[in-house]
Amino acid sequence: MAQMSFLICSTVWFLTAHLLRDNMSCWGLKSADRTPDRPHSDPKYSWDALQRQKRNWVWNQFFVLEEYTGTDPLYVGKLHSDVDKSDGNVKYVLTGDGASSIFTIDEKTGDIHATKRLDREEQGYYTLRAQAVDSKTSAPVEDESEFIVKVQDINDNEPKFLDGPYTAEVPEMSPLGTMVVQVTATDADDPTYGNSARVVYSIIHGQPYFSVEPKTGIIRTALPNMDRETRNQYVLIIQAKDMVGQMGGLSGTTSVTVTLTDVNDNPPCFSRKSYQYSVLESLPVASVVAKLKAVDADIDSNAEMDYHIIDGDAPGVFNITTDEDTQEGVIFLQRPLDYETKSSFSLKIEATNRNIDPQFLTFGPFSDTAAVNVIVEDVNEPPVFSPLIRKMMVSEAARVGTVVGTVSASDPDSSSSAIRYSIDRNTDMERFFNVDALTGVISTAKALDREFNSFHNITILATENRDPSQVGRGIALIRVMDINDNAPVFAIEYETHLCENAAPGQVIQTISAVDKDEPLSGHRFYFSLAISASNDNNFTLRDNKDNTASVLTKHADFRRQDQSLYLLPVLIVDSGSPALSSTNTLSVRVCDCDVDGIPQACGTIAFSLPEGLSTGALLAIMGCIITLLVLMLLIMAILRRRKAPLFLEDERDVRENIVRYDDEGGGEEDTEAFDMVTLRNLNIIRDSKIQDTSQETASVYPYSASAISRTSYKTLPDNIFFQEFIWDRLKVTDVDPSAPPYDSLQTYAFEGNGSIAESLSTLELPSSESEQSYDYLSNWGPRFKKLADLYGNFEGSNISPSLSYHGELWPINI
């Protein structure tokens, strides 16, 4: 069909082009003065009679068919000027939109061709300008004229659903013809030309449930009362066809998914007409007894329902509510069950839709009922006290074994069991009471004291003999009644002050009393002075008749120097039966008061200062005495420390640290115990000491005394100075008879890793025999005789004893 249309259009335009070419002057050419050409048959306007004038041309609109598929350029039209005598002197020039690239012109004939395939949907028309010029000089022979080439539409675009695929919803049970959705297809062809863009709609798939209006694309229901519960979704195929649906037209399709939404058109319905459930009689109150559900084919809010108990033989025992998540009816217990009283219950349950649509009331009542039978099962229950709480009273004067009251419990089961009573001792830890195991009689087991505990809350246990695991609990509230067994005493511990300048009859203290007892009529206390103070000449007591009493003075001029403290015995009697009394002592201190009666100093005056001696002077004397005592103690401590010094103070040196260590170290590089650098820096030895040391060393060591001079002292090896130091310490020790220990020799030597003094050991001497002579030890006196004998035994031996130990300072005690 499309090809036929194309051939027809091509033939029409071919004939039109030839007519235009043959009658160009009549169709599109106007004179320069804008007057139309006159026909040649009129002699008045013959070509020979009138002189021709130059005319401007105006071209009509050209048309070219789109989507031309031929191999040759498509002829569009012909341009011609009257000045063109077909002698080749006129040349036609084409400019404008698409010139040269799409449209070409024959310069000599003026024929216009389209060289490319045109698409109206891309560009609907082209604006061109044409001009006739002299072929030799290119001078215009006609004014430039503008014309339009319009692309003629063909049906080359199918309708399209730009918004598809579609989804739509429509309520179920909708009436016939209810609008569902409107679909729209667009056609890119020219809507002003022919029927290429005129679309009609039809339904290909989805009948007989839905229909579509051909011109508007509105989809409507085609059947009434479509049921969502039967089918809830439909998929439609909608077609849009151009050319008004005629043969040869192009078409497009889209899908429409239609979902039926729910309405409340189904009532709830129980799956059974009767239900039966069993529960234990021990089920706690508020527990769930059963759950049942009515089925509703609707969904969401249309399936919501409420449950009610509309009939039954157990009013108030059960209740029902709706589980909002599952839409179940939940039956729960409101009162305790008792198998022995009632063993079964019958209920009638109704389920009703919560949201009812009035337009579907004709479908029937939106509710349903069911019968529920609840069977109560017997369980072995513990004994039950009647009443649960028993109140009792007992006097605090009751003797041990006095009956307080009786509790009673019974087995609620049909097969009653014997019961034994006992007391939960966690509630009677002091064991004030006992209970008879068989009768439940409660009696006292200890003397009671209301002031210690006025109420006893004890738990009584009732245990079945047949099943000891079944234990019932009851409560006995025992109130202890008061008796007058406590004497009154002072309410507080009074501190009474009496001014020395008190006037006679002055109240110096108001006293009151307390009593641990609680008489029913309230307390009434009587105050008086004890018999021993009835004739007191200093004070008197007045009972104020309001459970208070006042203490008054009998005279004035109380003096602390005479008596600073008075003890006043007060007798207090209560109003109990029999009455109890107690004697309480009131302490009255005599004080020195100011003019306002405020005490300044109370109590006994310790002593009197001598006349003319103030308190400040006394304190100064005491301070001096304490200072002298402290100075004497310090002096004694210093003298005690100086009695037996280990070393002379004038010889104390940092090198004395040697004698305070008895550990092996790493030579002079070991500085953890003491500072060996100090020992090595011997240049600080004073010159006055060098000469004394060198004289003593000359007789002991192979170095001469003359060699150790003031000028060469600092150049000697370190071992020489250590030997001098050792000898000096030895001399000091020898001349001090009090330096302990008296039979010891302290010998010092030094050698360490890397020591510039080298080793003092004879093992490193080149000679196998010792060059050291120890004969001088015999000259040191009887204290060194043992040492001289010891070293004398090594003479002539290959091994020479050494007083040095490699790498350490080593004192040797003999």
XYZ file of N, CA, C and O in Angstrom, residues 6 28 61 64 95 148 180 201 212 238 274 291 319 358 383 386 480 495 571 573 619 624 691 717 731 742 752 762 812:
116
model
N 3.133 5.875 -2.991
C 4.330 6.571 -3.477
C 4.283 6.723 -5.001
O 4.616 7.772 -5.556
N 4.181 31.372 -12.673
C 4.961 31.957 -11.597
C 5.632 33.255 -11.907
O 6.267 33.852 -11.056
N 5.721 28.142 -4.684
C 6.301 27.069 -3.855
C 6.444 25.803 -4.676
O 5.539 25.389 -5.393
N 8.561 18.643 -3.128
C 9.381 17.475 -3.425
C 8.964 16.356 -2.480
O 8.720 16.574 -1.290
N 21.109 29.717 -4.614
C 21.711 29.848 -3.274
C 20.628 29.631 -2.227
O 19.440 29.609 -2.538
N 10.364 28.665 -1.933
C 10.377 27.605 -0.917
C 10.144 26.263 -1.586
O 9.241 26.124 -2.427
N -10.966 3.250 32.867
C -9.786 2.683 33.516
C -8.590 3.608 33.352
O -7.991 4.063 34.309
N -7.568 3.648 17.617
C -7.131 2.670 18.599
C -8.037 1.440 18.550
O -9.248 1.532 18.275
N -11.733 -0.226 24.230
C -11.041 1.029 24.048
C -11.798 1.855 23.022
O -12.294 1.329 22.015
N -2.977 -2.830 23.348
C -3.685 -1.788 22.636
C -2.883 -1.426 21.391
O -1.661 -1.223 21.455
N -18.376 -24.561 65.321
C -18.136 -24.739 66.755
C -16.677 -25.088 66.984
O -16.039 -25.750 66.156
N -7.371 -18.980 70.527
C -7.375 -18.052 69.400
C -8.169 -18.679 68.277
O -7.991 -19.856 67.963
N -13.130 -12.852 78.060
C -13.297 -11.705 77.168
C -12.528 -12.000 75.891
O -11.663 -12.883 75.853
N -21.491 0.726 52.154
C -22.959 0.689 52.030
C -23.459 0.158 50.697
O -24.524 -0.428 50.627
N -3.464 -25.837 99.415
C -4.492 -25.415 100.377
C -4.711 -23.913 100.315
O -3.787 -23.136 100.024
N -8.584 -19.286 104.656
C -9.814 -18.508 104.714
C -9.968 -17.935 106.126
O -10.186 -18.694 107.086
N 1.008 -6.312 119.039
C 1.394 -6.442 120.441
C 0.818 -5.243 121.199
O 1.141 -4.083 120.882
N 21.982 20.417 129.514
C 23.180 21.142 129.945
C 22.703 22.469 130.528
O 22.352 23.397 129.794
N 12.612 13.569 140.312
C 11.765 12.383 140.257
C 10.654 12.621 139.237
O 9.942 13.611 139.300
N 7.257 10.725 137.467
C 6.281 9.641 137.635
C 5.292 9.719 136.482
O 4.825 10.800 136.119
N 52.943 32.061 129.670
C 53.179 31.318 128.425
C 54.601 31.521 127.921
O 55.225 30.583 127.398
N 60.139 29.116 127.000
C 61.589 29.068 127.227
C 62.012 27.730 127.799
O 63.044 27.153 127.418
N 103.866 14.908 101.315
C 105.137 14.619 101.952
C 104.988 13.612 103.072
O 105.801 12.707 103.197
N 102.062 6.748 88.731
C 100.916 5.866 88.406
C 99.888 5.902 89.526
O 100.189 6.183 90.679
N 97.671 3.623 109.230
C 98.317 4.318 110.333
C 97.287 4.943 111.270
O 97.407 4.881 112.484
N 89.118 -4.336 116.833
C 90.491 -4.166 117.290
C 91.449 -5.196 116.717
O 92.641 -5.053 116.818
N 90.927 -2.341 87.772
C 89.708 -2.482 86.969
C 90.046 -2.680 85.514
O 91.195 -2.581 85.094
N 100.798 -10.035 91.829
C 102.131 -10.550 91.516
C 102.085 -11.577 90.428
O 103.130 -11.991 89.921
N 89.958 -6.955 103.587
C 90.197 -8.287 104.174
C 90.207 -8.129 105.688
O 90.975 -7.352 106.234
